[in-house]
PDB file of C-alpha atoms in Angstrom:
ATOM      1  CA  UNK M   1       1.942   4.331 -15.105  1.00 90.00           C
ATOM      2  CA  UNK M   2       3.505   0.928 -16.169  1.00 91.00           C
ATOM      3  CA  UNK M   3       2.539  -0.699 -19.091  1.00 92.00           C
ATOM      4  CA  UNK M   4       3.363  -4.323 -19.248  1.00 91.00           C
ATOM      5  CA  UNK M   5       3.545  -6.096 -22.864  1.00 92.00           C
ATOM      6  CA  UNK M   6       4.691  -9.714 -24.093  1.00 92.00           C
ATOM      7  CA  UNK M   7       4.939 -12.325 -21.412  1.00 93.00           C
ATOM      8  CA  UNK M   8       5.711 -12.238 -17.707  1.00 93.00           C
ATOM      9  CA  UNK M   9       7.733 -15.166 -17.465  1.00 93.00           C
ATOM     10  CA  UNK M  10      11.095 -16.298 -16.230  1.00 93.00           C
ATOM     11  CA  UNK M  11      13.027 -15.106 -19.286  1.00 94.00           C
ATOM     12  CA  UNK M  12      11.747 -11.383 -18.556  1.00 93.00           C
ATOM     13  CA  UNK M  13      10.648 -11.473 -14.769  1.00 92.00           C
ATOM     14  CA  UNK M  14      14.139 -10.609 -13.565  1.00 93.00           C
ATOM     15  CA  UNK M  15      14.413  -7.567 -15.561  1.00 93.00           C
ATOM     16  CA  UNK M  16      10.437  -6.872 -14.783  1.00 93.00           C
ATOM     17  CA  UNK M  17      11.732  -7.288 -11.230  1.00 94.00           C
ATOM     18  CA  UNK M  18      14.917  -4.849 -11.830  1.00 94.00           C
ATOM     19  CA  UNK M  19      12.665  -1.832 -13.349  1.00 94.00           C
ATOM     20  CA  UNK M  20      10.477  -2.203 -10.551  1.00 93.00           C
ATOM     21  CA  UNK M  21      13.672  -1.859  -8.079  1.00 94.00           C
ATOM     22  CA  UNK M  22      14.779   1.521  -9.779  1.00 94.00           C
ATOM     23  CA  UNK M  23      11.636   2.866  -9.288  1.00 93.00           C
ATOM     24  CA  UNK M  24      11.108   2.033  -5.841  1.00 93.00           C
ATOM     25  CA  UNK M  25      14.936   3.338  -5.239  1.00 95.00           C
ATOM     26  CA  UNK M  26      13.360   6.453  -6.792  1.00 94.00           C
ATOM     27  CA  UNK M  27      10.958   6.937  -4.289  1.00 92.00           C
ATOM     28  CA  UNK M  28       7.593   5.785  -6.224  1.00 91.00           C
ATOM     29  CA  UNK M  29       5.703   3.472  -4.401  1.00 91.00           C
ATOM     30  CA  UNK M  30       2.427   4.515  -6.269  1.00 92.00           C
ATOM     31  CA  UNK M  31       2.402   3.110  -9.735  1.00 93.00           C
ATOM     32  CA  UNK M  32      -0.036   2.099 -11.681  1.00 93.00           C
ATOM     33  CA  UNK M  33       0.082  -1.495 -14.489  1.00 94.00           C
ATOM     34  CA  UNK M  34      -1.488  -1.270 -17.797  1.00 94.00           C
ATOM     35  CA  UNK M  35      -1.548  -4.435 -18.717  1.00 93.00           C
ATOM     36  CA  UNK M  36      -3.342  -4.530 -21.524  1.00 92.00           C
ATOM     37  CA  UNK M  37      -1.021  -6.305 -23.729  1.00 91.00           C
ATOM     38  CA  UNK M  38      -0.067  -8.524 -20.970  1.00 91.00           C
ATOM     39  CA  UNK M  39      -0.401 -11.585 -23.146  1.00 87.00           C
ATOM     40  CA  UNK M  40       0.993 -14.389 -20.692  1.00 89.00           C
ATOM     41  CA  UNK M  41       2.631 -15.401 -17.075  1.00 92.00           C
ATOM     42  CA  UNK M  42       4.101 -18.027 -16.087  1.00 93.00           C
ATOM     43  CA  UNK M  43       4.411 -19.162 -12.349  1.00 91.00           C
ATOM     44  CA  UNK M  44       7.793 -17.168 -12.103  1.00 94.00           C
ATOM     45  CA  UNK M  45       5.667 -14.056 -13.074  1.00 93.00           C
ATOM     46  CA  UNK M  46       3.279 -14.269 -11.133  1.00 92.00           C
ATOM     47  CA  UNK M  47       5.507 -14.774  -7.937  1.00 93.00           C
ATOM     48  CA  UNK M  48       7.436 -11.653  -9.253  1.00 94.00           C
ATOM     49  CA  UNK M  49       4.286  -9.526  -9.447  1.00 93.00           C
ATOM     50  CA  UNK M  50       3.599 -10.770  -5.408  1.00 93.00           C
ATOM     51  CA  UNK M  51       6.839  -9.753  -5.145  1.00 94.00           C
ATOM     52  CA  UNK M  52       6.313  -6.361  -6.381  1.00 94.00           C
ATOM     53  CA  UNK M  53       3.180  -5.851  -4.192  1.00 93.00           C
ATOM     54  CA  UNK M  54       4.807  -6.554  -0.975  1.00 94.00           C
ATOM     55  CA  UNK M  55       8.068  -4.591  -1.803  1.00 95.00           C
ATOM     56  CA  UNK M  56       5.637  -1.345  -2.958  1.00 94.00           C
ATOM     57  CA  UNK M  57       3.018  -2.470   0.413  1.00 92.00           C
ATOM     58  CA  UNK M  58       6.143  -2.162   2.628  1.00 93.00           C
ATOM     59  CA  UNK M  59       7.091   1.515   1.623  1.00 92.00           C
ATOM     60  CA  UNK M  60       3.457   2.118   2.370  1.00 89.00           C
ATOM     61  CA  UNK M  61       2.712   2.137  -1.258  1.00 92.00           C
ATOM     62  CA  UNK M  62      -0.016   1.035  -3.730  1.00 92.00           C
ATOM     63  CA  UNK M  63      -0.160  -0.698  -7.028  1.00 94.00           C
ATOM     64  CA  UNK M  64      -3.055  -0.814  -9.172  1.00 95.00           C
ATOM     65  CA  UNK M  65      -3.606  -3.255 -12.288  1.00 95.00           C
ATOM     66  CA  UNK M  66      -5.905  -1.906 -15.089  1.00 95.00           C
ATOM     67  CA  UNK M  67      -6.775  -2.987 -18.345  1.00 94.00           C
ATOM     68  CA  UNK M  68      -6.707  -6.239 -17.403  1.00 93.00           C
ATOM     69  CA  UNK M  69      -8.144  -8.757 -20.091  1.00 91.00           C
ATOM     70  CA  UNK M  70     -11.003 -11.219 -19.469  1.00 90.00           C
ATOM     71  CA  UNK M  71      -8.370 -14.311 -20.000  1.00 89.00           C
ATOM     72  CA  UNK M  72      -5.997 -12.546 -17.320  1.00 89.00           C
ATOM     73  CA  UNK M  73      -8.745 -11.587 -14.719  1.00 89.00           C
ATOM     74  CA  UNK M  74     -10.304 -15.096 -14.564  1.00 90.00           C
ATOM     75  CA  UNK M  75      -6.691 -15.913 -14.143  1.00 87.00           C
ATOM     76  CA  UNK M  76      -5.878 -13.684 -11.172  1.00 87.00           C
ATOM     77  CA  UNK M  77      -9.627 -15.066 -10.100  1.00 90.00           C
ATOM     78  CA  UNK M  78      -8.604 -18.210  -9.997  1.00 91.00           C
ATOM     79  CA  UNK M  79      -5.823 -18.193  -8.223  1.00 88.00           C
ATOM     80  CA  UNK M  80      -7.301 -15.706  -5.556  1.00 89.00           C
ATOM     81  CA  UNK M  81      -4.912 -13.004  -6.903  1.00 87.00           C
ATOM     82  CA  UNK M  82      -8.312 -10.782  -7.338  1.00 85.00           C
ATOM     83  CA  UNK M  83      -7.831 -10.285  -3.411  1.00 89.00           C
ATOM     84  CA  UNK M  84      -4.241  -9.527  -3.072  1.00 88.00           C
ATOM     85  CA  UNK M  85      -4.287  -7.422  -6.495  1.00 90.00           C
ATOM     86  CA  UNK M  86      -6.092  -3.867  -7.015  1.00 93.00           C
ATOM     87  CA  UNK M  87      -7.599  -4.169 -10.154  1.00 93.00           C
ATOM     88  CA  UNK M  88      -9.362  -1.368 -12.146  1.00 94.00           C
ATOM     89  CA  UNK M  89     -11.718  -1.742 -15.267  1.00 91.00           C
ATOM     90  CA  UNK M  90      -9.979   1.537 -16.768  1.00 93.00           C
ATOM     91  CA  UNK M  91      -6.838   4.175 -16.416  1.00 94.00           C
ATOM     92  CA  UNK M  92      -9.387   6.595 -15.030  1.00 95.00           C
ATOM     93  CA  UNK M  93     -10.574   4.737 -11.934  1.00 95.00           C
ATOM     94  CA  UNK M  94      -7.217   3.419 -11.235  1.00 94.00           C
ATOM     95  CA  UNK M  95      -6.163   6.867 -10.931  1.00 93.00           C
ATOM     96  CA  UNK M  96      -9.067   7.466  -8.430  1.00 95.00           C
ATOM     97  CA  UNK M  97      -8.443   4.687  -6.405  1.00 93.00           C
ATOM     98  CA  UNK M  98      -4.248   5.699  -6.812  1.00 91.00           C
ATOM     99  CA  UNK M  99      -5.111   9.363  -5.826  1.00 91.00           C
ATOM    100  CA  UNK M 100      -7.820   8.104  -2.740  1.00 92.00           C
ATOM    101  CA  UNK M 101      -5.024   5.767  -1.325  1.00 91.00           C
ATOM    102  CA  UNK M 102      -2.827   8.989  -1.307  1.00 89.00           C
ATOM    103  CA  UNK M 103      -4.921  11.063   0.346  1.00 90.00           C
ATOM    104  CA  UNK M 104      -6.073   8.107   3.256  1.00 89.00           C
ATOM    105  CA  UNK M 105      -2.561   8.128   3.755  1.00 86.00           C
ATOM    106  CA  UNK M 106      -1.794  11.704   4.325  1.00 88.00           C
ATOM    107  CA  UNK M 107      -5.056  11.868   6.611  1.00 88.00           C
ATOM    108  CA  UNK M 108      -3.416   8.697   8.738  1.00 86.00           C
ATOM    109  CA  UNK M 109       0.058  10.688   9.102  1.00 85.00           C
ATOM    110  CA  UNK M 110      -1.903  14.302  10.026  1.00 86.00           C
ATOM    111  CA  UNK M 111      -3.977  12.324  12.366  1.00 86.00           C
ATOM    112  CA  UNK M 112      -0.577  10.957  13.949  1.00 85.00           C
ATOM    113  CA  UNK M 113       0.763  14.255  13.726  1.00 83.00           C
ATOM    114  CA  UNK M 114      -2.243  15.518  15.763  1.00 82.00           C
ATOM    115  CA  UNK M 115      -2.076  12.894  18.433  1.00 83.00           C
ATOM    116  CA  UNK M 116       1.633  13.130  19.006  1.00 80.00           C
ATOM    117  CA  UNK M 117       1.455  16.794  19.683  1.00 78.00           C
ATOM    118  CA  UNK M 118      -1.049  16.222  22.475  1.00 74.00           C
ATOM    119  CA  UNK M 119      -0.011  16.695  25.795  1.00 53.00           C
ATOM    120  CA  UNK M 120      -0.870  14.292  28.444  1.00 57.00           C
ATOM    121  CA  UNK M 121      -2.526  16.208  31.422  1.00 48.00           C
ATOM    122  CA  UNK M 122      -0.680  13.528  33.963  1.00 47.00           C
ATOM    123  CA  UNK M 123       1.962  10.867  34.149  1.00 47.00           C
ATOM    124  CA  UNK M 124       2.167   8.299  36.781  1.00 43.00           C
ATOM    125  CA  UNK M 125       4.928   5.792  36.495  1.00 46.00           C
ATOM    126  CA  UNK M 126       5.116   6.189  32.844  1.00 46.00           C
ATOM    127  CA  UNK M 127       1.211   5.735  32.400  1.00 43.00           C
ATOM    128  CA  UNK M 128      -0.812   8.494  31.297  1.00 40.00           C
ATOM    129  CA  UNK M 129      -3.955   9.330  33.103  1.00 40.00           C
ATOM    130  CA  UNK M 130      -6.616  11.482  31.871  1.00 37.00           C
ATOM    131  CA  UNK M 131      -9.634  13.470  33.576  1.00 38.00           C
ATOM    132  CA  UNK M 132     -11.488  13.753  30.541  1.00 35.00           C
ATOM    133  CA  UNK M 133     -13.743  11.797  27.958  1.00 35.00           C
ATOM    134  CA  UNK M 134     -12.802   8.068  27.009  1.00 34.00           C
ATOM    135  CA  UNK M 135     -12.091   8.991  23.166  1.00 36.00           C
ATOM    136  CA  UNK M 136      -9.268  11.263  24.661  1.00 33.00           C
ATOM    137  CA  UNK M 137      -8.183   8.128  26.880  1.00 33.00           C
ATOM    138  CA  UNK M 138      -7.812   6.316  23.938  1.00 31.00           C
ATOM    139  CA  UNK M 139      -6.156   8.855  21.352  1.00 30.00           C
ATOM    140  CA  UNK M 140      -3.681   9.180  23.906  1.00 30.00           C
ATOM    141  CA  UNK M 141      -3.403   5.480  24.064  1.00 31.00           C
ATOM    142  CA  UNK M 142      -2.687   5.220  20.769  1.00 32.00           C
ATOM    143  CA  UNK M 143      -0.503   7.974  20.470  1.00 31.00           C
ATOM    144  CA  UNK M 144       1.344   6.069  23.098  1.00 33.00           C
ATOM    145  CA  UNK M 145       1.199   2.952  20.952  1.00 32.00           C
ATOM    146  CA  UNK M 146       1.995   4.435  18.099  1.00 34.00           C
ATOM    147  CA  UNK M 147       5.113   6.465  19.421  1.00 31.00           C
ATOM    148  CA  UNK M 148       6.046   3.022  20.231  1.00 30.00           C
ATOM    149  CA  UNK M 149       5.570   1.692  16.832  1.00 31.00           C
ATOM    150  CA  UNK M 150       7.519   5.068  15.478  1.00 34.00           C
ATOM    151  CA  UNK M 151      10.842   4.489  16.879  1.00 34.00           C
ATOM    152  CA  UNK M 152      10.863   0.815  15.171  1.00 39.00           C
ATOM    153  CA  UNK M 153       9.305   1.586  12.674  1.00 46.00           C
ATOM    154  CA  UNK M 154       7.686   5.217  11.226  1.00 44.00           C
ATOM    155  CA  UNK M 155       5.621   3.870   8.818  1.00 50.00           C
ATOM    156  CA  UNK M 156       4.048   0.738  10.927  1.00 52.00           C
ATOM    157  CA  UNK M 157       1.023   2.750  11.847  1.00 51.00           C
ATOM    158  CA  UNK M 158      -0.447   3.483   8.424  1.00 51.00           C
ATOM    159  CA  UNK M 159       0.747   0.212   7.087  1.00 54.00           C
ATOM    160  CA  UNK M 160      -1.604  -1.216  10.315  1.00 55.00           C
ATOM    161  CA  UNK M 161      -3.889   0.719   9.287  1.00 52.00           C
ATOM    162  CA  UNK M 162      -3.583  -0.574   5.548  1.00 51.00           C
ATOM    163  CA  UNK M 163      -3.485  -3.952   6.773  1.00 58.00           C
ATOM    164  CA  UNK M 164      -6.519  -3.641   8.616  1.00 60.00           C
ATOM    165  CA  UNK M 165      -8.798  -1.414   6.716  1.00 57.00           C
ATOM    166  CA  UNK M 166      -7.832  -3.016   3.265  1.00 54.00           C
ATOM    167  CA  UNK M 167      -6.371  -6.160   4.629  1.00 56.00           C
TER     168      UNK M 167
END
């Protein structure tokens, strides 16, 4: 958890900005912003807190603003920030929604797990053909697709899934 105070603006976003590096270099892509005594941003703050939501999105992460004053809400209302920012009325949901995220996420990467260890029952010229339901012809589709996605990328499949679910 991240609690913000003073202004976001462009005397303090690039330090905001530099914190929010560290962490990520840590490995923490779930955090959570109390910004309760959030009391301003400017334009440079606000790009720096887009900024922090795609550099957390792309690790497959989640951030979660809570506490987030009337003045500040209509704010992020306004500018349509209410749909690219998770907000929270309260520390205790924002840890629910934190700790669901988690858990869709480790369901996406068992499921994959799952898929990938299927066998296809046939291979013609590099195309797999199966004699059994269409939900197993399409598992193994995506499997394929996803095995794809994998070498490029290992974390394109949940952030697809992200992207479409949550999008």
């Amino acid at each position: 958890i991240i609690r913000v105070e003073g202004p976001l603006n462009g005397q303090t976003s690039p330090d905001f900005e530099d914190y929010i590096d560290e962490i990520i270099k840590r490995n923490i892509f779930f955090v959570l912003f109390d910004i309760r005594e959030l009391d301003y941003v400017s334009s440079e703050g606000i790009g720096v807190l887009l900024l922090v939501q795609q550099k957390i999105s792309e690790r497959n992460g989640y951030v979660v603003f809570f506490n987030v004053s009337d003045e500040m809400e209509s704010f992020f209302s306004l500018l349509g920030f209410d749909k690219v920012f998770r907000i929270a009325d309260g520390r205790a949901e924002a840890i629910e929604i934190l700790d669901r995220q988690i858990e869709l996420r480790q369901e996406i990467i068992k499921e994959q797990a799952e898929l990938k260890s299927k066998e296809p029952t046939e291979q013609s010229t590099g195309k797999t053909k199966v004699e059994r339901s269409n939900e197993e012809v399409i598992s193994l589709q995506v499997n394929e697709l996803e095995v794809t996605h994998q070498e490029t990328d290992p974390n394109a499949a949940v952030k697809n899934y992200v992207a479409e679910t949550y999008g």
